[in-house]
Tab-separated table of C-alpha atoms in Angstrom:
chain	number	residue	atom	x	y	z
A	29	MET	CA	-20.167	-5.174	-23.142
A	30	SER	CA	-20.336	-9.459	-23.408
A	31	ASN	CA	-23.757	-11.434	-21.990
A	32	PHE	CA	-20.365	-13.316	-20.302
A	33	LYS	CA	-18.962	-10.452	-18.518
A	34	GLN	CA	-21.954	-9.217	-17.318
A	35	LEU	CA	-22.475	-12.127	-15.927
A	36	LYS	CA	-19.509	-12.091	-14.209
A	37	SER	CA	-20.362	-8.591	-12.916
A	38	VAL	CA	-23.660	-9.257	-11.889
A	39	GLN	CA	-21.585	-12.203	-9.472
A	40	THR	CA	-18.727	-10.052	-8.530
A	41	GLN	CA	-21.782	-7.377	-7.250
A	42	LEU	CA	-24.097	-10.381	-5.348
A	43	LEU	CA	-20.641	-10.877	-3.570
A	44	ARG	CA	-19.486	-7.971	-2.885
A	45	SER	CA	-22.772	-7.109	-1.302
A	46	TYR	CA	-22.921	-10.379	0.269
A	47	LEU	CA	-19.351	-9.825	1.772
A	48	GLY	CA	-20.075	-6.412	2.845
A	49	VAL	CA	-23.230	-6.828	4.644
A	50	MET	CA	-21.791	-10.194	6.151
A	51	ILE	CA	-18.153	-7.862	7.210
A	52	ALA	CA	-20.792	-5.350	8.613
A	53	THR	CA	-22.952	-7.650	10.950
A	54	LEU	CA	-19.852	-9.181	12.473
A	55	GLY	CA	-18.276	-5.877	13.114
A	56	VAL	CA	-21.288	-4.424	14.912
A	57	SER	CA	-21.240	-7.871	16.635
A	58	PHE	CA	-17.510	-7.285	17.511
A	59	LEU	CA	-18.001	-4.232	19.022
A	60	VAL	CA	-20.939	-5.172	21.017
A	61	VAL	CA	-19.473	-8.659	22.315
A	62	GLU	CA	-16.200	-7.171	23.370
A	63	ARG	CA	-18.007	-3.473	24.553
A	64	TRP	CA	-20.616	-5.892	26.835
A	65	VAL	CA	-17.861	-8.033	27.808
A	66	SER	CA	-15.292	-5.194	28.728
A	67	TYR	CA	-18.286	-3.463	30.369
A	68	ASP	CA	-18.948	-7.013	32.477
A	69	LEU	CA	-15.444	-7.393	33.343
A	70	ASN	CA	-15.074	-3.736	34.654
A	71	GLN	CA	-18.227	-3.865	36.722
A	72	GLN	CA	-16.959	-7.606	38.318
A	73	PHE	CA	-13.541	-5.971	39.004
A	74	ASN	CA	-15.407	-2.978	40.744
A	75	ASP	CA	-17.924	-5.540	43.071
A	76	TYR	CA	-14.616	-7.153	43.676
A	77	LEU	CA	-12.988	-4.161	45.203
A	78	PHE	CA	-16.258	-2.745	46.850
A	79	GLN	CA	-16.456	-6.574	48.456
A	80	LEU	CA	-13.149	-6.363	49.749
A	81	ALA	CA	-13.890	-2.856	51.015
A	82	GLU	CA	-16.729	-3.139	52.999
A	83	ALA	CA	-14.966	-6.599	54.378
A	84	ALA	CA	-12.092	-3.937	55.853
A	85	SER	CA	-14.735	-1.649	56.607
A	86	GLN	CA	-15.847	-4.027	59.715
A	87	THR	CA	-11.984	-3.650	61.078
A	88	LEU	CA	-11.921	-0.033	60.698
A	89	GLU	CA	-13.230	1.124	64.918
A	90	ILE	CA	-10.819	-1.629	66.230
A	91	VAL	CA	-7.758	-0.831	64.737
A	92	LYS	CA	-8.382	2.878	64.793
A	93	HIS	CA	-8.466	1.319	68.943
A	94	GLU	CA	-5.473	-0.876	68.412
A	95	SER	CA	-3.083	1.898	66.627
A	96	ARG	CA	-4.502	4.726	69.383
A	97	GLU	CA	-3.531	2.478	72.317
A	98	HIS	CA	-0.034	1.345	70.253
A	99	GLU	CA	0.942	5.015	69.452
A	100	GLU	CA	-0.130	6.096	73.583
A	101	GLY	CA	1.500	3.407	75.039
A	102	ASP	CA	-1.122	2.600	76.878
A	103	TYR	CA	-1.162	-1.239	76.425
A	104	ASN	CA	-2.187	-3.728	79.489
A	105	LYS	CA	-1.540	-7.359	78.920
A	106	ASP	CA	-3.841	-8.868	80.836
A	107	GLU	CA	-7.126	-6.221	80.475
A	108	LEU	CA	-9.210	-7.084	78.567
A	109	PRO	CA	-10.037	-5.018	75.688
A	110	GLU	CA	-13.695	-3.067	76.032
A	111	GLU	CA	-16.974	-4.808	76.114
A	112	HIS	CA	-17.564	-2.805	72.704
A	113	TYR	CA	-14.509	-3.677	71.017
A	114	ARG	CA	-15.028	-7.898	71.903
A	115	SER	CA	-18.371	-7.203	69.897
A	116	TYR	CA	-16.631	-6.809	66.783
A	117	TYR	CA	-13.805	-8.942	67.277
A	118	PRO	CA	-13.412	-11.307	70.635
A	119	LYS	CA	-9.896	-11.037	71.549
A	120	THR	CA	-7.639	-14.667	71.771
A	121	TYR	CA	-5.452	-15.928	74.592
A	122	PRO	CA	-3.164	-18.707	74.499
A	123	LYS	CA	-3.766	-21.354	76.918
A	124	ASN	CA	-0.950	-21.922	79.895
A	125	GLU	CA	0.194	-25.344	80.945
A	126	ARG	CA	-2.084	-25.998	83.624
A	127	GLN	CA	-5.208	-24.991	81.244
A	128	GLN	CA	-3.932	-26.167	78.031
A	129	GLY	CA	-5.883	-29.353	77.691
A	130	GLU	CA	-9.043	-28.198	79.707
A	131	ASP	CA	-10.845	-27.406	76.762
A	132	ASP	CA	-14.329	-25.981	78.898
A	133	LYS	CA	-12.677	-23.588	81.476
A	134	ASP	CA	-11.989	-20.109	80.796
A	135	GLU	CA	-8.063	-19.176	79.111
A	136	SER	CA	-6.482	-16.448	80.637
A	137	PRO	CA	-5.299	-13.628	78.728
A	138	GLU	CA	-1.778	-14.489	78.087
A	139	GLN	CA	-0.895	-11.853	74.551
A	140	HIS	CA	2.042	-9.888	73.813
A	141	TYR	CA	1.638	-6.275	71.362
A	142	GLN	CA	4.899	-5.214	69.934
A	143	SER	CA	4.613	-1.437	69.776
A	144	ASN	CA	4.240	0.162	66.261
A	145	SER	CA	3.855	3.293	64.643
A	146	LYS	CA	0.735	4.731	63.566
A	147	THR	CA	1.461	4.010	59.654
A	148	SER	CA	3.759	1.664	60.486
A	149	GLY	CA	3.828	-2.035	60.712
A	150	LYS	CA	1.273	-5.220	59.256
A	151	LEU	CA	-2.409	-5.789	59.922
A	152	ALA	CA	-1.641	-8.774	61.564
A	153	ASP	CA	0.872	-6.840	64.502
A	154	LEU	CA	-1.403	-5.145	64.811
A	155	MET	CA	-4.423	-7.207	65.432
A	156	ALA	CA	-2.528	-10.026	66.246
A	157	GLY	CA	-4.839	-10.904	69.267
A	158	TYR	CA	-8.062	-10.980	67.813
A	159	ASP	CA	-9.517	-13.807	65.903
A	160	ARG	CA	-10.166	-13.239	62.556
A	161	HIS	CA	-12.110	-15.470	61.226
A	162	GLY	CA	-11.270	-14.881	57.919
A	163	THR	CA	-13.158	-11.679	57.196
A	164	LEU	CA	-10.336	-10.325	55.607
A	165	ALA	CA	-9.147	-13.568	54.052
A	166	ILE	CA	-8.678	-12.847	50.274
A	167	PRO	CA	-10.049	-15.835	48.135
A	168	LYS	CA	-6.919	-16.505	46.019
A	169	HIS	CA	-7.797	-18.501	43.758
A	170	HIS	CA	-9.821	-14.824	42.926
A	171	PRO	CA	-9.517	-14.547	39.142
A	172	LEU	CA	-8.154	-10.773	39.981
A	173	TYR	CA	-6.084	-11.942	42.486
A	174	TYR	CA	-3.451	-9.625	41.495
A	175	ALA	CA	-0.773	-6.923	43.336
A	176	GLN	CA	-3.367	-5.134	45.622
A	177	GLY	CA	-3.616	-3.279	48.611
A	178	ILE	CA	-6.412	-2.508	51.349
A	179	GLU	CA	-5.429	1.219	53.576
A	180	TRP	CA	-7.302	2.172	56.667
A	181	PHE	CA	-7.883	6.069	56.892
A	182	ASP	CA	-9.557	8.097	60.395
A	183	GLU	CA	-12.359	10.481	60.177
A	184	GLU	CA	-9.448	13.012	59.331
A	185	GLN	CA	-8.227	11.510	56.219
A	186	GLU	CA	-5.125	10.700	58.682
A	187	LEU	CA	-3.311	7.040	57.302
A	188	ILE	CA	-4.161	4.488	60.457
A	189	ILE	CA	-2.392	0.827	58.682
A	190	ARG	CA	-2.056	-0.232	54.717
A	191	GLU	CA	-1.962	-3.852	54.161
A	192	GLY	CA	-0.705	-5.002	50.729
A	193	ASP	CA	1.947	-5.394	47.744
A	194	LEU	CA	0.167	-2.134	46.518
A	195	ASN	CA	1.139	1.179	47.549
A	196	VAL	CA	-0.924	4.502	46.027
A	197	ASN	CA	0.678	7.020	46.559
A	198	TRP	CA	-2.531	9.804	45.537
A	199	SER	CA	-4.545	11.270	48.348
A	200	LEU	CA	-8.094	10.469	49.568
A	201	SER	CA	-11.113	12.889	47.655
A	202	LYS	CA	-11.903	15.564	49.756
A	203	HIS	CA	-16.014	14.876	49.100
A	204	LEU	CA	-16.104	11.269	50.256
A	205	GLU	CA	-18.668	12.008	53.429
A	206	HIS	CA	-21.568	10.169	51.404
A	207	SER	CA	-20.071	7.509	48.889
A	208	SER	CA	-17.862	5.951	47.497
A	209	LYS	CA	-15.646	6.914	44.297
A	210	ILE	CA	-13.710	4.587	41.928
A	211	LEU	CA	-10.481	6.586	40.545
A	212	GLU	CA	-8.333	4.919	38.191
A	213	LYS	CA	-4.436	5.835	37.534
A	214	ASN	CA	-1.393	4.683	36.228
A	215	LYS	CA	-3.590	1.150	35.717
A	216	ILE	CA	-3.834	0.941	39.308
A	217	ARG	CA	-7.728	1.307	40.213
A	218	SER	CA	-8.844	2.546	43.940
A	219	LEU	CA	-12.184	2.449	45.674
A	220	ALA	CA	-12.468	4.876	48.029
A	221	LEU	CA	-15.308	3.997	50.505
A	222	PRO	CA	-16.826	5.910	53.538
A	223	VAL	CA	-17.312	3.721	57.254
A	224	PHE	CA	-20.285	5.285	58.913
A	225	TYR	CA	-20.480	4.248	63.133
A	226	THR	CA	-23.432	4.263	65.019
A	227	PRO	CA	-22.437	4.381	68.891
A	228	PRO	CA	-24.102	1.944	71.421
A	229	ARG	CA	-27.219	3.245	72.327
A	230	SER	CA	-27.179	5.618	69.590
A	231	GLU	CA	-29.275	6.042	66.175
A	232	THR	CA	-26.510	8.817	65.088
A	233	GLU	CA	-24.460	8.054	62.271
A	234	ILE	CA	-21.075	8.842	62.274
A	235	LEU	CA	-18.003	9.238	59.991
A	236	SER	CA	-15.503	6.856	61.213
A	237	GLY	CA	-13.174	6.958	59.008
A	238	TYR	CA	-12.681	6.028	55.197
A	239	ILE	CA	-11.319	1.737	53.531
A	240	ARG	CA	-9.258	2.433	50.711
A	241	VAL	CA	-8.874	-0.371	48.113
A	242	SER	CA	-6.278	-0.866	45.632
A	243	HIS	CA	-6.004	-3.174	42.620
A	244	VAL	CA	-3.775	-3.166	39.603
A	245	THR	CA	-5.292	-3.204	35.997
A	246	GLU	CA	-3.064	-5.330	34.198
A	247	VAL	CA	-5.244	-8.973	35.243
A	248	LEU	CA	-8.250	-7.014	33.206
A	249	ASP	CA	-5.825	-5.488	30.428
A	250	VAL	CA	-4.854	-9.313	29.497
A	251	GLN	CA	-8.781	-10.257	29.728
A	252	LEU	CA	-9.791	-8.020	27.343
A	253	GLU	CA	-6.569	-8.232	25.185
A	254	ARG	CA	-7.602	-12.531	25.576
A	255	LEU	CA	-10.969	-11.370	24.099
A	256	ARG	CA	-10.271	-9.103	20.916
A	257	TRP	CA	-8.083	-11.228	19.935
A	258	GLY	CA	-10.307	-14.001	19.768
A	259	LEU	CA	-12.867	-11.943	18.476
A	260	ILE	CA	-10.480	-10.525	15.377
A	261	PHE	CA	-9.246	-14.563	15.209
A	262	GLY	CA	-12.952	-15.535	15.093
A	263	SER	CA	-13.987	-12.364	12.861
A	264	MET	CA	-11.168	-13.760	10.264
A	265	VAL	CA	-12.866	-17.338	10.101
A	266	ALA	CA	-16.050	-16.082	10.472
A	267	VAL	CA	-15.523	-13.907	7.307
A	268	GLY	CA	-13.267	-16.805	5.642
A	269	LEU	CA	-16.473	-18.805	6.159
A	270	THR	CA	-19.106	-15.881	4.805
A	271	ALA	CA	-16.790	-15.038	2.053
A	272	TRP	CA	-17.303	-19.075	0.756
A	273	GLY	CA	-20.195	-19.723	1.431
A	274	GLY	CA	-20.771	-16.593	-0.630
A	275	ILE	CA	-18.963	-18.015	-3.488
A	276	TRP	CA	-20.877	-20.971	-3.292
A	277	LEU	CA	-24.730	-19.798	-3.008
A	278	THR	CA	-23.645	-16.526	-6.109
A	279	ASN	CA	-22.445	-19.281	-8.522
A	280	LYS	CA	-25.317	-21.421	-7.003
A	281	SER	CA	-28.211	-18.322	-7.587
A	282	LEU	CA	-26.449	-17.633	-11.005
A	283	GLU	CA	-26.139	-21.082	-12.640
A	284	PRO	CA	-29.887	-20.791	-14.371
A	285	ILE	CA	-29.031	-17.159	-15.464
A	286	GLY	CA	-25.706	-18.612	-16.809
A	287	GLU	CA	-27.664	-21.128	-18.228
A	288	SER	CA	-30.160	-18.919	-20.335
A	289	PHE	CA	-27.158	-16.841	-21.839
A	290	GLN	CA	-25.376	-20.132	-23.198
A	291	ARG	CA	-29.040	-20.655	-24.680
A	292	LEU	CA	-29.685	-17.764	-25.879
A	293	LYS	CA	-26.382	-17.580	-27.118
A	294	GLN	CA	-26.786	-20.864	-28.974
A	295	PHE	CA	-29.852	-19.455	-30.224
A	296	THR	CA	-28.611	-16.662	-31.596
A	297	GLY	CA	-25.519	-18.424	-33.423
A	298	ASP	CA	-28.018	-21.345	-34.695
A	299	ALA	CA	-30.894	-18.615	-35.721
A	300	SER	CA	-27.876	-16.730	-38.022
A	301	HIS	CA	-26.315	-19.461	-39.388
A	302	GLU	CA	-29.472	-20.542	-40.745
A	303	LEU	CA	-30.776	-17.107	-41.995
A	304	ARG	CA	-27.702	-16.745	-44.216
A	305	SER	CA	-29.403	-19.558	-46.999
A	306	PRO	CA	-32.084	-18.463	-47.600
A	307	LEU	CA	-30.541	-14.896	-47.521
A	308	THR	CA	-27.971	-15.775	-49.865
A	309	VAL	CA	-30.542	-17.080	-51.826
A	310	ILE	CA	-32.654	-14.034	-52.043
A	311	GLN	CA	-29.437	-11.733	-52.931
A	312	SER	CA	-28.308	-13.744	-55.881
A	313	SER	CA	-31.700	-14.047	-57.279
A	314	ILE	CA	-32.446	-9.927	-56.909
A	315	SER	CA	-28.660	-9.528	-58.540
A	316	VAL	CA	-29.639	-11.972	-61.687
A	317	LEU	CA	-32.483	-9.741	-61.823
A	318	GLN	CA	-30.838	-6.962	-61.214
A	319	SER	CA	-28.158	-7.716	-64.341
A	320	HIS	CA	-30.751	-8.423	-66.717
A	321	PRO	CA	-32.975	-4.834	-66.313
A	322	GLU	CA	-35.082	-5.668	-69.650
A	323	ARG	CA	-36.881	-8.355	-67.907
A	324	ILE	CA	-37.905	-6.420	-65.619
A	325	ASP	CA	-41.553	-4.862	-65.721
A	326	PRO	CA	-40.470	-0.892	-65.421
A	327	VAL	CA	-43.502	-0.936	-62.644
A	328	ASP	CA	-41.977	-3.968	-60.722
A	329	LYS	CA	-38.295	-1.843	-60.419
A	330	ASN	CA	-38.720	-0.175	-57.652
A	331	LYS	CA	-39.895	-2.839	-55.700
A	332	VAL	CA	-36.690	-5.244	-56.611
A	333	ASP	CA	-34.640	-2.724	-55.373
A	334	ALA	CA	-36.813	-2.559	-52.100
A	335	ILE	CA	-36.206	-6.482	-51.887
A	336	ALA	CA	-32.172	-6.114	-52.902
A	337	ASP	CA	-32.172	-2.839	-49.931
A	338	ALA	CA	-34.147	-5.099	-47.323
A	339	SER	CA	-31.908	-8.169	-48.437
A	340	HIS	CA	-28.704	-6.779	-47.455
A	341	ARG	CA	-29.845	-5.099	-44.647
A	342	MET	CA	-30.731	-8.003	-43.453
A	343	THR	CA	-27.975	-10.315	-44.447
A	344	GLN	CA	-25.932	-6.739	-42.639
A	345	LEU	CA	-28.189	-7.414	-39.073
A	346	VAL	CA	-27.781	-11.567	-39.554
A	347	GLU	CA	-23.835	-11.241	-39.881
A	348	ASP	CA	-23.698	-8.836	-36.848
A	349	LEU	CA	-25.542	-11.360	-35.064
A	350	LEU	CA	-23.427	-14.152	-35.569
A	351	LEU	CA	-20.732	-12.558	-35.100
A	352	LEU	CA	-21.435	-11.435	-31.374
A	353	ALA	CA	-22.775	-14.714	-30.778
A	354	ARG	CA	-19.541	-15.726	-32.052
A	355	LEU	CA	-17.334	-12.968	-29.595
A	356	ASP	CA	-19.903	-13.738	-26.126
A	357	GLY	CA	-18.120	-15.210	-23.686
A	358	SER	CA	-14.817	-16.445	-22.552
A	359	VAL	CA	-13.949	-18.318	-25.490
A	360	ALA	CA	-13.946	-15.353	-28.024
A	361	LEU	CA	-10.466	-14.438	-25.293
A	362	ILE	CA	-8.948	-17.962	-26.638
A	363	GLY	CA	-9.944	-18.020	-29.976
A	364	VAL	CA	-8.721	-14.999	-31.720
A	365	GLU	CA	-5.726	-15.357	-33.321
A	366	LYS	CA	-3.315	-11.782	-31.964
A	367	ILE	CA	-0.204	-11.290	-33.911
A	368	PRO	CA	1.567	-7.865	-33.715
A	369	LEU	CA	-0.292	-5.179	-35.842
A	370	PRO	CA	1.059	-1.214	-37.236
A	371	LEU	CA	-2.047	1.086	-35.757
A	372	ASP	CA	-0.999	3.718	-38.557
A	373	GLU	CA	-1.513	1.542	-41.287
A	374	ILE	CA	-4.740	-0.044	-39.841
A	375	LEU	CA	-6.227	3.033	-39.633
A	376	GLU	CA	-4.879	4.413	-43.238
A	377	ASP	CA	-6.064	1.987	-44.453
A	378	THR	CA	-9.325	1.731	-43.171
A	379	ILE	CA	-9.358	5.677	-43.707
A	380	GLU	CA	-8.217	5.501	-47.522
A	381	PHE	CA	-12.232	3.376	-47.696
A	382	ALA	CA	-14.471	6.155	-46.137
A	383	HIS	CA	-12.491	8.783	-48.623
A	384	THR	CA	-15.301	7.783	-51.317
A	385	ALA	CA	-18.496	8.431	-48.758
A	386	ALA	CA	-16.591	11.432	-47.618
A	387	GLU	CA	-16.561	13.308	-50.367
A	388	GLN	CA	-20.108	12.340	-51.254
A	389	LYS	CA	-20.732	14.226	-48.988
A	390	GLU	CA	-18.440	17.217	-49.348
A	391	ILE	CA	-17.118	16.006	-45.503
A	392	GLU	CA	-13.556	16.794	-44.994
A	393	LEU	CA	-12.024	13.436	-43.825
A	394	ASN	CA	-8.294	14.216	-42.104
A	395	SER	CA	-6.013	12.219	-40.294
A	396	SER	CA	-2.984	12.738	-37.255
A	397	LEU	CA	-1.698	9.522	-36.720
A	398	ASP	CA	1.911	8.591	-34.854
A	399	SER	CA	4.060	5.972	-36.668
A	400	ASN	CA	5.497	2.712	-35.495
A	401	ILE	CA	2.943	2.328	-32.896
A	402	TRP	CA	2.191	-1.588	-32.694
A	403	VAL	CA	-0.554	-3.575	-30.846
A	404	LEU	CA	-0.908	-7.339	-30.435
A	405	GLY	CA	-4.677	-8.258	-31.817
A	406	ASP	CA	-6.395	-8.974	-35.417
A	407	GLY	CA	-6.062	-7.021	-37.878
A	408	GLN	CA	-9.705	-7.786	-39.403
A	409	GLN	CA	-11.566	-7.315	-36.488
A	410	LEU	CA	-9.549	-3.891	-35.677
A	411	GLN	CA	-10.488	-2.549	-38.721
A	412	ARG	CA	-13.833	-2.838	-38.315
A	413	VAL	CA	-13.721	-1.257	-35.291
A	414	PHE	CA	-12.232	1.936	-36.661
A	415	SER	CA	-14.664	1.268	-39.978
A	416	ASN	CA	-17.433	1.263	-37.789
A	417	LEU	CA	-16.751	4.665	-35.452
A	418	ILE	CA	-15.393	6.447	-38.993
A	419	GLU	CA	-18.583	5.749	-41.183
A	420	ASN	CA	-20.762	6.393	-38.240
A	421	ALA	CA	-18.938	10.282	-38.515
A	422	VAL	CA	-19.033	10.330	-41.971
A	423	GLN	CA	-22.821	9.532	-41.767
A	424	TYR	CA	-23.726	11.361	-39.175
A	425	THR	CA	-22.170	14.575	-40.181
A	426	PRO	CA	-23.755	17.174	-42.302
A	427	THR	CA	-22.043	18.219	-45.501
A	428	ASP	CA	-19.270	20.699	-45.240
A	429	GLY	CA	-18.585	19.151	-41.820
A	430	LYS	CA	-15.200	17.324	-40.284
A	431	VAL	CA	-13.914	14.669	-39.129
A	432	THR	CA	-10.352	14.215	-37.664
A	433	VAL	CA	-8.792	11.028	-37.259
A	434	SER	CA	-5.710	11.162	-34.097
A	435	LEU	CA	-3.570	8.321	-33.352
A	436	PHE	CA	-1.388	9.175	-29.941
A	437	THR	CA	0.145	7.560	-27.358
A	438	ASP	CA	0.075	8.494	-24.097
A	439	THR	CA	2.681	10.026	-21.778
A	440	ASP	CA	3.855	6.549	-20.561
A	441	ASN	CA	3.996	5.474	-24.411
A	442	GLN	CA	2.104	2.411	-22.685
A	443	THR	CA	-1.658	3.318	-24.169
A	444	ALA	CA	-2.135	3.629	-27.777
A	445	ILE	CA	-5.083	6.093	-28.083
A	446	ILE	CA	-7.045	6.216	-31.287
A	447	THR	CA	-10.342	9.114	-31.308
A	448	VAL	CA	-12.255	9.784	-33.849
A	449	GLU	CA	-14.029	13.214	-33.687
A	450	ASP	CA	-16.765	14.656	-35.762
A	451	THR	CA	-18.760	17.580	-36.840
A	452	GLY	CA	-22.064	16.201	-36.935
A	453	ILE	CA	-24.870	16.014	-34.838
A	454	GLY	CA	-24.159	14.765	-31.097
A	455	ILE	CA	-25.680	12.850	-28.396
A	456	ALA	CA	-27.831	13.718	-25.568
A	457	PRO	CA	-26.779	13.684	-22.798
A	458	GLU	CA	-29.472	11.157	-21.520
A	459	ASP	CA	-28.467	9.028	-25.169
A	460	LEU	CA	-24.614	9.093	-23.853
A	461	PRO	CA	-25.260	5.724	-21.553
A	462	HIS	CA	-26.572	3.600	-24.182
A	463	ILE	CA	-24.881	4.150	-26.525
A	464	PHE	CA	-23.406	0.604	-26.760
A	465	GLU	CA	-26.054	-1.266	-25.826
A	466	ARG	CA	-27.458	-3.822	-28.854
A	467	LEU	CA	-30.321	-2.985	-31.373
A	468	TRP	CA	-30.560	1.000	-29.133
A	469	ARG	CA	-30.772	3.617	-31.970
A	470	SER	CA	-31.383	7.603	-30.817
A	471	GLU	CA	-34.963	8.915	-32.774
A	472	ARG	CA	-32.695	11.473	-34.387
A	473	ALA	CA	-30.639	8.550	-35.315
A	474	LYS	CA	-33.441	6.871	-37.163
A	475	ILE	CA	-33.899	9.784	-38.794
A	476	GLU	CA	-30.484	10.442	-40.201
A	477	ARG	CA	-29.698	6.665	-41.405
A	478	ARG	CA	-32.416	4.115	-41.691
A	479	GLU	CA	-30.388	1.473	-42.456
A	480	GLY	CA	-28.304	1.234	-39.593
A	481	THR	CA	-29.015	-1.824	-37.460
A	482	GLY	CA	-27.706	-0.699	-33.832
A	483	LEU	CA	-25.014	-3.254	-33.221
A	484	GLY	CA	-22.218	-1.381	-34.803
A	485	MET	CA	-21.210	0.096	-31.397
A	486	ALA	CA	-22.080	-2.868	-29.504
A	487	ILE	CA	-20.010	-4.906	-31.721
A	488	ALA	CA	-17.527	-1.936	-31.291
A	489	GLN	CA	-16.977	-2.445	-28.127
A	490	THR	CA	-17.064	-5.949	-27.627
A	491	LEU	CA	-13.768	-6.313	-30.280
A	492	VAL	CA	-12.053	-3.616	-28.248
A	493	GLN	CA	-12.825	-5.480	-25.106
A	494	VAL	CA	-11.378	-8.406	-26.191
A	495	HIS	CA	-7.991	-7.084	-27.297
A	496	GLY	CA	-7.678	-5.735	-23.580
A	497	GLY	CA	-8.498	-1.963	-24.074
A	498	LYS	CA	-11.219	0.367	-23.363
A	499	ILE	CA	-13.646	2.822	-25.573
A	500	ASP	CA	-16.196	5.562	-24.600
A	501	VAL	CA	-17.863	8.854	-26.378
A	502	THR	CA	-17.627	12.596	-25.145
A	503	SER	CA	-20.238	14.799	-27.573
A	504	LYS	CA	-22.797	17.724	-26.904
A	505	VAL	CA	-25.739	18.014	-29.548
A	506	GLY	CA	-25.304	20.490	-32.543
A	507	LEU	CA	-21.540	20.228	-32.179
A	508	GLY	CA	-20.511	16.893	-32.781
A	509	SER	CA	-19.187	13.880	-30.334
A	510	CYS	CA	-15.709	12.541	-30.042
A	511	PHE	CA	-14.868	8.242	-29.970
A	512	TRP	CA	-11.518	7.148	-28.437
A	513	VAL	CA	-10.170	3.581	-28.216
A	514	LYS	CA	-7.512	2.933	-25.931
A	515	LEU	CA	-5.501	0.182	-26.055
A	516	PRO	CA	-2.436	-1.615	-25.046
A	517	ILE	CA	1.080	-1.056	-26.577
A	518	LEU	CA	2.921	-3.958	-27.759
A	519	LYS	CA	5.607	-1.603	-29.755
A	520	SER	CA	6.117	2.358	-29.878
A	521	ARG	CA	8.401	4.892	-31.172
A	522	GLY	CA	11.095	2.718	-30.540
A	523	PHE	CA	10.095	-0.684	-32.141
A	524	ILE	CA	13.083	-1.732	-34.160
A	525	ASN	CA	12.351	-4.408	-36.503
A	526	GLY	CA	14.047	-7.465	-37.329
């Protein structure tokens, strides 16, 4: 992989990691805030119900008393309320005409009650003679003021009276003697509160009855839904800002690395270019000496051959480094001149060149090539890819071995697949991840072939990637290796020339 692509890969991984951490943090924060606010709103809702129930509980004894009088028809309009009930809620009487202007004199009873059944009528009718002083006034500005109802029950859980615009159709629980209970059904939440009464001159509490306050939860659900949408919108904005910031931060953090890669590429290219001239002079001089063997002292012949071999290897290494320097970076993707090419013809030429080396080692070199498979690319670069693969297969296959080159398409006729399979020494599993690294060679490969540079597979991978393809290898030690190349097809079997 080129340095440019490695840098882009590192940048993408850093950005993904940064976004992953931020999204996870925002997600956890979203859940925590949503749960906490939901709990707080529900607690406020329950506290509101409890306060309403406590306010209503102060009137339970009076409601029971007045309901009993109305039910029995035993009410005397001129009779003052009993002293005990007057201490709870003082009964009020309108002034007669004679006393209307005398504020400091006692008022005479003047109040009319209409008979009501035990569960009919309104609280205002039942308590018309009492000054409520706003004890049961529900604050309409309260954020949870919405369809609600209050019910008074006696100690037998029989409904006495109901107030409000919400009717609850389920009965009270049988276990309410000691604590309140909250129940929610059909988006209606109700709180049932037992009420105890202490008779005069007694310290014993007696169960007087129950108060049930009910309220629809729709307003609470609306608030929670508004909260969730607000958190989602805020999270999306935060993710967007995080992504923008992450891209900026990764670009800034990788700028020094990119500059280092650029300087290294420039140095490699310059050094390779500068080395070509002296190496050319050395090779020319050695060629002249070898063309006149009579001028060479027999004692120095081996030294001259060693110098020629070393200069050849050095020249090859410099050429490979220069090629890699040119291929590194996005410029390589633009600089390659690509034309339609028949893969079978390129492979046939490459195999023909490799036949001599295969015959010298008595290796069987076979091919199975499908025709009319065309790709868009550079012929010399593709030939170098296939030449590296085939030459390696021949070099690392022992005598009487076999090398097979195949060309075919996938089932969708979208990809050309080239395989080079041998029966050579194979590659150890721990060495497979390093095959395409630059200047890397396994210890066994160094023994089998001393003249290698360790750049052939790196060059092949880079050239294949420049052509939009992939290259990989499978191998077993002692059984051989199989390199395969995948390239996008331009024209396949249905190609019609012209």
